[in-house]
Coordinates of C-alpha atoms and ligand atoms in Angstrom, one line a residue:
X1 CA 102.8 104.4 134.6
X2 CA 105.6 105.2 132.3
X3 CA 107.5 102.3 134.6
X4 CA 104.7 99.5 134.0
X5 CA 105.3 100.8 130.2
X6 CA 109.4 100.3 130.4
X7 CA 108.8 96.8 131.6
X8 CA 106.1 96.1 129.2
X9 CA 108.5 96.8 126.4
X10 CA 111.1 95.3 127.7
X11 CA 108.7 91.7 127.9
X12 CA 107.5 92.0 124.3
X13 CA 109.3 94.4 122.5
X14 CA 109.2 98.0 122.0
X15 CA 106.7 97.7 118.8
X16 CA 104.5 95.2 120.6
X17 CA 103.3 97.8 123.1
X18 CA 101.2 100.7 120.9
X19 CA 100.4 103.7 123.7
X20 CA 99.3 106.6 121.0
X21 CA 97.7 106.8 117.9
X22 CA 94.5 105.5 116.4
X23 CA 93.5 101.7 118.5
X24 CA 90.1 101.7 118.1
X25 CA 90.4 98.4 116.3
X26 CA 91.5 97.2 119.9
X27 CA 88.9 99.5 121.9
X28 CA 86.0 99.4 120.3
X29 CA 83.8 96.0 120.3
X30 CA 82.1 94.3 117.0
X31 CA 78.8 95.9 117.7
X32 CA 79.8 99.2 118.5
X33 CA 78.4 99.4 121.5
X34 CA 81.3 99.8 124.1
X35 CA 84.1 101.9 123.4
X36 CA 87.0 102.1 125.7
X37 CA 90.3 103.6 126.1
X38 CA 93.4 101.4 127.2
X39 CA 96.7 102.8 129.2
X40 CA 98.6 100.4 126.1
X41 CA 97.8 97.6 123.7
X42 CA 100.4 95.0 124.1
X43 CA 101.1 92.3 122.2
X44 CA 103.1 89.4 123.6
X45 CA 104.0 86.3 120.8
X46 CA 104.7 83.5 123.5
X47 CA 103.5 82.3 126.8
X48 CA 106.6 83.3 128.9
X49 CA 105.8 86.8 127.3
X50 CA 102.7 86.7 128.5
X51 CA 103.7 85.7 132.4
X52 CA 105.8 88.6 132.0
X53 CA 103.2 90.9 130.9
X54 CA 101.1 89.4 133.9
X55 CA 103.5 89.9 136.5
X56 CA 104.5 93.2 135.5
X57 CA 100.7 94.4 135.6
X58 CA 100.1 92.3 139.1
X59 CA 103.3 94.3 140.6
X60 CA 101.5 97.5 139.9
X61 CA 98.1 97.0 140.4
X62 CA 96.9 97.2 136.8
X63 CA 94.0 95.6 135.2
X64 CA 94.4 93.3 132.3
X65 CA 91.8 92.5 129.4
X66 CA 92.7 89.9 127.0
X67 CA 91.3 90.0 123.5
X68 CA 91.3 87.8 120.7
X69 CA 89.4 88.1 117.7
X70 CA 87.5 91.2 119.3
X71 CA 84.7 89.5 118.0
X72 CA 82.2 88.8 121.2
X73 CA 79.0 90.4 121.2
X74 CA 78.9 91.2 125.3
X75 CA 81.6 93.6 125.6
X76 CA 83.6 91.6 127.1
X77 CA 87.0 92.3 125.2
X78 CA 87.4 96.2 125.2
X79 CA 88.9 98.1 128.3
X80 CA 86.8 100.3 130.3
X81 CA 86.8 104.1 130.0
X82 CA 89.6 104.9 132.3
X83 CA 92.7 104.8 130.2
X84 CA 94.3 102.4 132.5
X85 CA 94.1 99.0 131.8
X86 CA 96.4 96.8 129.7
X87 CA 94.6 95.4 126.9
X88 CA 96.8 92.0 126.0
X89 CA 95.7 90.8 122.5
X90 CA 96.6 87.7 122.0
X91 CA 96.8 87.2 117.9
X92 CA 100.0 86.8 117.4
X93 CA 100.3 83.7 119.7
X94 CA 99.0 81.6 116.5
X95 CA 101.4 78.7 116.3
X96 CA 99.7 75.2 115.7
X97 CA 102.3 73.6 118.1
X98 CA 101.3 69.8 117.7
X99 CA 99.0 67.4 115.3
X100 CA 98.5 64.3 116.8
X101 CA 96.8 62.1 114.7
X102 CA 96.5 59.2 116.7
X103 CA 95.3 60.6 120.0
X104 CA 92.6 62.9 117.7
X105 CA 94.2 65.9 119.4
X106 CA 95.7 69.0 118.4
X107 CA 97.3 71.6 120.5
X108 CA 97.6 75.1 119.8
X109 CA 98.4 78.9 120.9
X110 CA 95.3 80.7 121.7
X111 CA 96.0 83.3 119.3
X112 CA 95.4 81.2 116.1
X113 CA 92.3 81.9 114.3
X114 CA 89.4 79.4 113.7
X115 CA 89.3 79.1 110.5
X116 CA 92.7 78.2 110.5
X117 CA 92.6 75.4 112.8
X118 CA 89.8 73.9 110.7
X119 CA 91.5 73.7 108.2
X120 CA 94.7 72.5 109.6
X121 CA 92.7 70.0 111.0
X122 CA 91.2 69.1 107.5
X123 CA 94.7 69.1 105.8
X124 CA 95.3 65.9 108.3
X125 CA 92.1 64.4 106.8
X126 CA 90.5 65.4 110.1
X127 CA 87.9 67.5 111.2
X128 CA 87.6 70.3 113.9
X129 CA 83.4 70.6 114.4
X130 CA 83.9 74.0 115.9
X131 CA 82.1 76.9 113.9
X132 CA 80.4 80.1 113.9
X133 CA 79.7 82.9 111.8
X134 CA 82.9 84.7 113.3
X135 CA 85.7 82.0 112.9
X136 CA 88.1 84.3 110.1
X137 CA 88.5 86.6 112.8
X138 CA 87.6 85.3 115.8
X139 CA 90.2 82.9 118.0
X140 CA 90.1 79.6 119.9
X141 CA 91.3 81.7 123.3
X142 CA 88.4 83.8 122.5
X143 CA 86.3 80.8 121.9
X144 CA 87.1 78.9 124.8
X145 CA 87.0 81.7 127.3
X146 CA 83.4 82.8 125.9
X147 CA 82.7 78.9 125.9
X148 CA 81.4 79.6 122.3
X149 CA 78.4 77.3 120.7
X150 CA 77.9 77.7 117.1
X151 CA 76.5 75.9 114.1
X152 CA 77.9 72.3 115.0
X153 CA 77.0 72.0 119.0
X154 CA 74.2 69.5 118.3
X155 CA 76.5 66.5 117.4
X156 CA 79.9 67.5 118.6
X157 CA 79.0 69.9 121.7
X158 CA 80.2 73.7 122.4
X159 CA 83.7 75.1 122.9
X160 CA 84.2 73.1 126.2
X161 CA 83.4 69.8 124.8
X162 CA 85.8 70.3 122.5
X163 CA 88.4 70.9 124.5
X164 CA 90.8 68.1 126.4
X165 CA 93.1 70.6 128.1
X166 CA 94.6 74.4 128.6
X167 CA 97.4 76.5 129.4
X168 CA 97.2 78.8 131.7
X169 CA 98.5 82.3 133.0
X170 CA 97.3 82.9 136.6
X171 CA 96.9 86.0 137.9
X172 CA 99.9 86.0 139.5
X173 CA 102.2 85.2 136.5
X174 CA 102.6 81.6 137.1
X175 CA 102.2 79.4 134.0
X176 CA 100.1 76.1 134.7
X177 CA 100.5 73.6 131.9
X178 CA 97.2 71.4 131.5
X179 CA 97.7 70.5 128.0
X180 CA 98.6 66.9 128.3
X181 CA 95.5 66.0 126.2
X182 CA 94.0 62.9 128.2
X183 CA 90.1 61.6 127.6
X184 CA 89.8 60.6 130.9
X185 CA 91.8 62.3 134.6
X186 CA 90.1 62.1 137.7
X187 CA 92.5 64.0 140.0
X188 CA 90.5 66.6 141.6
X189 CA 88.6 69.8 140.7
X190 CA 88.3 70.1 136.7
X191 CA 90.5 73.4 136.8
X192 CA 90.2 73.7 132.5
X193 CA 86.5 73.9 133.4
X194 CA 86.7 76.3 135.5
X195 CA 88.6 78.8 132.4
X196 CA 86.8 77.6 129.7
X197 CA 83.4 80.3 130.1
X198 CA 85.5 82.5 132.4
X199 CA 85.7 85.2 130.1
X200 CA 89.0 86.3 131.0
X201 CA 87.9 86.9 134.6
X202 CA 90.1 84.2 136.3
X203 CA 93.2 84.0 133.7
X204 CA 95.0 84.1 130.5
X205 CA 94.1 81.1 128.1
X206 CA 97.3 80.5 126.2
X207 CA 97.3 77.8 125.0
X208 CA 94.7 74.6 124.3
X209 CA 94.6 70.8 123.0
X210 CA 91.5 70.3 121.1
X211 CA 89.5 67.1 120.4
X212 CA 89.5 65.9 116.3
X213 CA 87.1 64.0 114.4
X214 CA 87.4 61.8 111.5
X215 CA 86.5 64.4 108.3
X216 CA 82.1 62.7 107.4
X217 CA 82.2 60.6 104.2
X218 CA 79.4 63.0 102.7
X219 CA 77.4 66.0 103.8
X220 CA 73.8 66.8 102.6
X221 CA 72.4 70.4 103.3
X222 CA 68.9 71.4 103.0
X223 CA 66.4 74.2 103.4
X224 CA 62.8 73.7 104.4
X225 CA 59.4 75.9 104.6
X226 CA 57.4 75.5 107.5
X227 CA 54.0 76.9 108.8
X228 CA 54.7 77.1 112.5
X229 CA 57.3 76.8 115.0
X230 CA 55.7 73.9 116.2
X231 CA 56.0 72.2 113.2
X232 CA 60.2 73.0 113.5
X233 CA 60.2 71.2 116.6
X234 CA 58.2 68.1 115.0
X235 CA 60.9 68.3 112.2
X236 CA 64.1 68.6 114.7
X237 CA 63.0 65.2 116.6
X238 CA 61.9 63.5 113.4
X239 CA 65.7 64.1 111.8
X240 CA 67.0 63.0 115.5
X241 CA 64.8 59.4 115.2
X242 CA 65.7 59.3 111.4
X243 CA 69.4 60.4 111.4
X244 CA 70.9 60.2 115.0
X245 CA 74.3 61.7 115.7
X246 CA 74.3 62.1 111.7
X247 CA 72.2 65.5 112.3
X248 CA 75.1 67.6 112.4
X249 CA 72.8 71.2 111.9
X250 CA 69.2 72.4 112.7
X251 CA 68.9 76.2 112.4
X252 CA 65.8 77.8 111.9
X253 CA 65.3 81.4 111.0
X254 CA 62.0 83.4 111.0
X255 CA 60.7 85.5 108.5
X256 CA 61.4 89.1 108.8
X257 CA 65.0 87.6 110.0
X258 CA 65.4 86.3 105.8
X259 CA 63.3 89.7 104.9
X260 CA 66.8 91.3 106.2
X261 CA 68.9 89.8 104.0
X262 CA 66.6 90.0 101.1
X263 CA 67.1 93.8 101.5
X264 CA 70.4 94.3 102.4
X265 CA 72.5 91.1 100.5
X266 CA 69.9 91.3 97.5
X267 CA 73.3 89.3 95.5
X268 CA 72.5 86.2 97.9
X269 CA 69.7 83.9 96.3
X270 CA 67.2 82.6 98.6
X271 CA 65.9 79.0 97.2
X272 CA 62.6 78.9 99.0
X273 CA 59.8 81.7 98.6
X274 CA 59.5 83.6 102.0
X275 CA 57.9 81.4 105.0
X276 CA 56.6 81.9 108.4
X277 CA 60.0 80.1 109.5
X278 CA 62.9 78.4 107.5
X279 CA 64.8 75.3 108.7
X280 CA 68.4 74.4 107.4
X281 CA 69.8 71.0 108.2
X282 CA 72.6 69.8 107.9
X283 CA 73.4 65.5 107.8
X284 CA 77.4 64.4 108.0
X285 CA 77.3 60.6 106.9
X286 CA 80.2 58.5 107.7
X287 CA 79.2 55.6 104.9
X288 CA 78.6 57.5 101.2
X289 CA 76.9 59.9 99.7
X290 CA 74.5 57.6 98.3
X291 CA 73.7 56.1 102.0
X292 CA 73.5 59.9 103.4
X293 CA 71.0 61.0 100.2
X294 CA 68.8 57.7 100.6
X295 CA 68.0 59.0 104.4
X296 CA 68.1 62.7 104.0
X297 CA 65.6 62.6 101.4
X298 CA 63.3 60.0 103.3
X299 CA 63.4 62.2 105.4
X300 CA 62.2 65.6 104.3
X301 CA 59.7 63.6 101.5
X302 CA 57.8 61.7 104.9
X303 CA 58.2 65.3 106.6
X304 CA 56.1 67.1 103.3
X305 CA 53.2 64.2 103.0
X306 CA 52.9 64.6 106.4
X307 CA 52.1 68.1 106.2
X308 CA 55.6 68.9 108.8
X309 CA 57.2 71.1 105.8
X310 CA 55.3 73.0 103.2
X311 CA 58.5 72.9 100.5
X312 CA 62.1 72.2 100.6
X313 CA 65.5 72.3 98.5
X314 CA 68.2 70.1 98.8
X315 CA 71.8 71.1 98.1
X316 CA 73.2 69.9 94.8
X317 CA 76.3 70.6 95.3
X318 CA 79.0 72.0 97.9
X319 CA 78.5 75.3 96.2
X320 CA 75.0 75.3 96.8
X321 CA 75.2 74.1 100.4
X322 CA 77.9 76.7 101.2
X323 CA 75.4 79.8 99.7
X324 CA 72.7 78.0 102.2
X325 CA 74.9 78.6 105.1
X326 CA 76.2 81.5 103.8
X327 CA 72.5 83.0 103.9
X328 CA 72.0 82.0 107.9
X329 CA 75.6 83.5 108.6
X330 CA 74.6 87.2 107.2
X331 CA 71.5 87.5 109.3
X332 CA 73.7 89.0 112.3
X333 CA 75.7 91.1 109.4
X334 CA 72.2 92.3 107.7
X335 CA 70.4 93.0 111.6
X336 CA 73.7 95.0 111.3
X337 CA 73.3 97.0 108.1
X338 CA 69.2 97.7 109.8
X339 CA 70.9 99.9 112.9
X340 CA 71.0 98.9 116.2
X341 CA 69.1 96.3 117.9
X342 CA 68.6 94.7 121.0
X343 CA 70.3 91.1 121.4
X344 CA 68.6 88.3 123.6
X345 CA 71.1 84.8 122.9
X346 CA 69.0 82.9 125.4
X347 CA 68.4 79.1 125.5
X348 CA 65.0 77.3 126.6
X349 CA 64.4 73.1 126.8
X350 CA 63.5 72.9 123.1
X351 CA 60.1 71.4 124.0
X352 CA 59.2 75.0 125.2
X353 CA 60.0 77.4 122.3
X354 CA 56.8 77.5 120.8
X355 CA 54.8 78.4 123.5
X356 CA 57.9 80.7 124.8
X357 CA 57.7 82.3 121.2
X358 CA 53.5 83.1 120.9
X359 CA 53.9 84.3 124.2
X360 CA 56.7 86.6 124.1
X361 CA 56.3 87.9 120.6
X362 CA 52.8 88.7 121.6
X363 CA 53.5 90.8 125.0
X364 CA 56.6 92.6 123.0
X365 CA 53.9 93.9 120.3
X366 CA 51.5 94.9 122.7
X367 CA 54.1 97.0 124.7
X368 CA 56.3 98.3 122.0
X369 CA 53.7 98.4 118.7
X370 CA 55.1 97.8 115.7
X371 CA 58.7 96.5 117.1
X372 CA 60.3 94.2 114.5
X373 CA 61.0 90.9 115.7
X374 CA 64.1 89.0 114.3
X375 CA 64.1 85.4 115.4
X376 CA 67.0 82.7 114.4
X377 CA 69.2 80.6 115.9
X378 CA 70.2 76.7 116.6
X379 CA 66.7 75.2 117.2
X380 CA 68.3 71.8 117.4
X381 CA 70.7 73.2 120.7
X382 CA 66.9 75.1 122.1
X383 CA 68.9 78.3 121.6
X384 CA 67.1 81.3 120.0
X385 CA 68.5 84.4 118.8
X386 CA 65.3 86.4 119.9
X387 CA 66.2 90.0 118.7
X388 CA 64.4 93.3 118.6
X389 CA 64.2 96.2 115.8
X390 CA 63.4 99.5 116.3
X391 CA 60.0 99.7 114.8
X392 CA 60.6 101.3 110.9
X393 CA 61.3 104.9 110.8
X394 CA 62.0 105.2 114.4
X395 CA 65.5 106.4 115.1
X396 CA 67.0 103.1 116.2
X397 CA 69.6 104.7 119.0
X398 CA 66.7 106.8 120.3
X399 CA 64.6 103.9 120.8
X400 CA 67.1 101.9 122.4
X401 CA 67.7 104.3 124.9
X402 CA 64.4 104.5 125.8
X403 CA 62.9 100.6 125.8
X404 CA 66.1 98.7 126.1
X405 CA 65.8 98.1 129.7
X406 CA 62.2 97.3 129.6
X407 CA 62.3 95.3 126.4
X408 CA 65.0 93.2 128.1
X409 CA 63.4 92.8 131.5
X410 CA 59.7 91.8 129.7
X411 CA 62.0 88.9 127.7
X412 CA 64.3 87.7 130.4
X413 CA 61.0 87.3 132.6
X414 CA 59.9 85.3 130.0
X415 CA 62.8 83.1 129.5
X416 CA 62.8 82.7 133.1
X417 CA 59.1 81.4 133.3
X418 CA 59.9 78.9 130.6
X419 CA 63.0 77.6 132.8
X420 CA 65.3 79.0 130.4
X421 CA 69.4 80.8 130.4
X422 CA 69.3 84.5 129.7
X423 CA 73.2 83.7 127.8
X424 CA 73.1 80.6 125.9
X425 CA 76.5 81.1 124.0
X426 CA 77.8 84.8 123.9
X427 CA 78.4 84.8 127.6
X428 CA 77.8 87.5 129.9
X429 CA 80.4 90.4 129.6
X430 CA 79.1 93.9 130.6
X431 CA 76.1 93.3 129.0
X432 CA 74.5 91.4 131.2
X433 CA 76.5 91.6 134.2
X434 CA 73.9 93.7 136.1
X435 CA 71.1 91.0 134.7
X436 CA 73.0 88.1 136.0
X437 CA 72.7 89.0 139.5
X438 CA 69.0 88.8 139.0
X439 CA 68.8 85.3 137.4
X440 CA 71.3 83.2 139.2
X441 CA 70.6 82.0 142.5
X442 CA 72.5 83.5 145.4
X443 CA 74.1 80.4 146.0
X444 CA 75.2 79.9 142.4
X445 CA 77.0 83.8 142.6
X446 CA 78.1 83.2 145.8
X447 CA 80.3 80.5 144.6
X448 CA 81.1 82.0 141.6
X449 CA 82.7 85.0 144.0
X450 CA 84.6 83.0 146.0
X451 CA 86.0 81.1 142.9
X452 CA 87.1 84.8 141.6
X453 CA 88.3 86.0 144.8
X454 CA 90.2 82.8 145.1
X455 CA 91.9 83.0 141.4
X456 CA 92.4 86.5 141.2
X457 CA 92.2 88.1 144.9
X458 CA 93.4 91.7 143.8
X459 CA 90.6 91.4 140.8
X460 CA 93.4 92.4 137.6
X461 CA 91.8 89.9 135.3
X462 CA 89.3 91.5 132.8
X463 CA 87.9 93.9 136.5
X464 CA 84.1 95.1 135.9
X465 CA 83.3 91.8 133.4
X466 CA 81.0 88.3 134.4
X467 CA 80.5 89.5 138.2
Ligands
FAD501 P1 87.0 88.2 121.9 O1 85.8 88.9 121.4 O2 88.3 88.9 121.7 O3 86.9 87.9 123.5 C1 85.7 87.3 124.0 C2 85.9 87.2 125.5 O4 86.9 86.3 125.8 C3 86.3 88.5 126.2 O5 85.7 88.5 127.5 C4 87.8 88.4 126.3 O6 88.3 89.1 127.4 C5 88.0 86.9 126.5 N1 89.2 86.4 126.0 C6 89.6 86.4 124.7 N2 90.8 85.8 124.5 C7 91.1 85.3 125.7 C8 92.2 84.5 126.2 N3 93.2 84.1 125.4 N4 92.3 84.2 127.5 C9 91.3 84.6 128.4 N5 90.2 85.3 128.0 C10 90.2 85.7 126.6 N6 79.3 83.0 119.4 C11 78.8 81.7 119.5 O7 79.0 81.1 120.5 N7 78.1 81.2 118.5 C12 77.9 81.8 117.3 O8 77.2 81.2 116.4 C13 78.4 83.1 117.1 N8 78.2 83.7 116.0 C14 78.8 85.0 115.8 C15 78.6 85.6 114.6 C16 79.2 86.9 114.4 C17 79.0 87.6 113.1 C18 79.9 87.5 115.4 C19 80.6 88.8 115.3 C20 80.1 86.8 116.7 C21 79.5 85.6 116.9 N9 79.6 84.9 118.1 C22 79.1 83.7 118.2 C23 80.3 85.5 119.3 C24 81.4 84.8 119.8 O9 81.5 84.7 121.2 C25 82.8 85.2 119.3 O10 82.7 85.3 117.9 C26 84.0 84.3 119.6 O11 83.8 83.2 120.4 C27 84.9 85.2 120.4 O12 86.2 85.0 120.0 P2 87.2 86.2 119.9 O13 88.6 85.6 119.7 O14 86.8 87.2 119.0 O15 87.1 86.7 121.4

């Protein structure tokens, strides 16, 4: 091994490859679920570094897991136990190589983080729709290999849809260069498909060009209190009819999920009095602000004498429409601050959450009394956050370890009833590995094997992860 770590240094630099000392910010994952050991974290700052790092690994038979942000909530981007695989982290390829303003396009290292892209993009009077709770520390490589979703998905798509081309390093070192950015190329399989959701299984994302939108004249943002989840999904196709591609957000978050952040971000003021379930939605207007009000308040007004919403508050100001995002973006951080929980990002056709919802939350209760159900996510993409709480003053880790398996088999049968995906945008990792066996057909993993065995033959890329 202290060869593979000679050449390792010699692709990136001594200081780039860290063997000893404290890299648990490296090996352990965001929810502290999966910790691992790695034979070396290395750190390469271009692609031809990165071929190198590949090739050195391939000639010796060592797995590789490439990490971004570290932000994925599957444990997808930590190394296994072993102490021998190469954990390539990719932030300090974070170079915004190209703007092009007239193709809407910009192309970029994987390394570079979110946040920053957005607001490159915005400094060009543009707009890149991509955005999640995670993006000042999680990356577009990241992004793009978890296929991520987000706040924005309804009107501009996930991670894929946002993405015209990549570059690639194979398994086998080789650089392919797919970055040429064109709308439309018919020649042959989609091969940037076939990355973008791999999860590091198949190859190393270095590089990606990016679709850009023109920056919405005005933005309104509101909250509003509803009785049922029923009436959410009357409100979601009303601001579709009403507002068209200019519904840009429709998240919904249930009660006890606000009741979290009451308790543990008391600083963050809540407009509306608690509700069985809170909507905030979100309306980019490419006319005025006066033309975006005019409809966004139609809107929600029809919606309230109709009995759809009980209350609502608008957003005054960017301020105010920031703090309304800000309080959906710290329900993961205050589920967090409660202990740990059991995750389900699953999607259903949104025509069947309701009934999903009674159902489920109903058979949960009766097999784990007093469980604490915390329910959010993007209504408006039919993907739920359905999570699960130790019931209160039950040791949280003890709990888990006793239910986990059965809480998630009683809620993937579920989703699976209602025709749903037990990974809706967090991907599969070793999380749910073993789970994905059970819920794809054996044609669909049969071709996803051959595509792996086909890409990667001596499995080096991210072993033990997706399959
Ligand atoms: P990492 O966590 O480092 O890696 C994720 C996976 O991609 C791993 O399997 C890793 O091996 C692989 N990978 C990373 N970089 C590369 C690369 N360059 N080439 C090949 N493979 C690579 N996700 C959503 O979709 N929507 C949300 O709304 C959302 N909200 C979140 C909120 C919070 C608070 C947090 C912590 C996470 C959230 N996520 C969400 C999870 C989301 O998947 C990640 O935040 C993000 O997409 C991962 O980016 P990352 O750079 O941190 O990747």
């Amino acid at each position: 091994m202290s060869k593979l770590l000679d050449e390792l240094r010699t692709a990136v630099g001594a200081a780039n490859v860290l063997a000893d000392g404290d890299l648990s910010a490296w090996e352990l994952d965001w929810r502290k679920r999966y910790r691992g050991r790695a034979l070396a974290v290395v750190r390469p700052a271009t692609t031809a570094e990165v071929a190198a790092v590949v090739t050195a690994c391939a000639a010796q038979g060592t797995g590789i897991v490439p990490q971004g942000g570290n932000t994925g909530l599957v444990g997808g981007s930590v190394p296994d136990a072993s102490g021998t695989q190469v954990l390539l982290s990719l932030t300090r390829m974070n170079r915004v190589r190209q703007v092009d303003e007239a193709n809407f396009t910009m192309t970029v290292d994987a390394g570079c983080v979110l946040q920053a892209l957005q607001e490159t993009a915005a400094s060009h009077g543009l707009l890149f729709p991509l955005s999640l709770a995670a993006e000042g520390s999680c990356t577009i490589g990241g992004n793009l290999a978890a296929n991520a979703g987000g706040t924005q998905v309804l009107r501009y798509g996930n991670a894929r849809e946002l993405c015209l081309g990549l570059e690639v390093v194979t398994a086998a070192g080789e650089v392919w260069d797919g970055l040429a950015g064109l709308r439309k190329d018919n020649t042959g399989y989609d091969l940037r498909d076939l990355f973008i959701g791999s999860e590091g299984t198949l190859g190393i994302i270095t590089g990606a060009t990016l679709k850009l939108y023109p920056q919405p004249a005005a933005k309104m943002t509101a909250l509003a209190a509803l009785p049922t989840l029923d009436a959410a999904v009357q409100l979601l196709q009303r601001a579709q009819r009403r507002l068209g591609a200019g519904l840009t957000g429709f998240e919904v978050m249930g009660r006890f999920a606000l009741d979290l952040v009451r308790t543990h971000f008391p600083q963050l003021a809540q407009p509306l009095p608690p509700a069985p379930w809170t909507v905030l939605l979100e309306q980019s207007d490419a006319e005025s602000e006066a033309h975006a009000r005019g409809l966004f308040e139609s809107l929600l007004e029809s919606a309230l004498e109709d009995g759809v919403i009980d209350d609502a508050a608008l957003a005054e100001s960017l301020e105010q429409s920031k703090a309304m995002w800000h309080l959906r973006e710290s329900i993961p951080l205050a589920q967090a601050e409660e202990g740990l929980n059991i995750k389900h990002d699953i999607s259903l056709p949104v025509s069947r959450i309701p009934a999903f919802v009674a159902a489920t939350d109903a058979a949960l209760l009766a097999a784990f009394p007093g469980a604490r159900l915390v329910n959010f996510g993007h209504l408006g993409d039919g993907n739920l956050h359905y999570n699960l709480q130790a019931p209160a003053g039950v040791a949280a880790a003890d709990f888990l370890r006793e239910h986990e398996a059965a809480v998630n088999r009683l809620v993937y049968d579920a989703v699976s009833a209602h025709a749903g995906s037990i990974s809706a945008e967090h991907g599969i990792g070793q999380l749910k590995r073993e789970e994905l066996v059970h819920r794809k057909s054996p044609a669909a993993m049969s071709m996803m094997r051959a595509i792996k065995a086909a890409l990667d033959p001596a499995n080096l890329m991210n072993p033990g992860r997706l399959l």
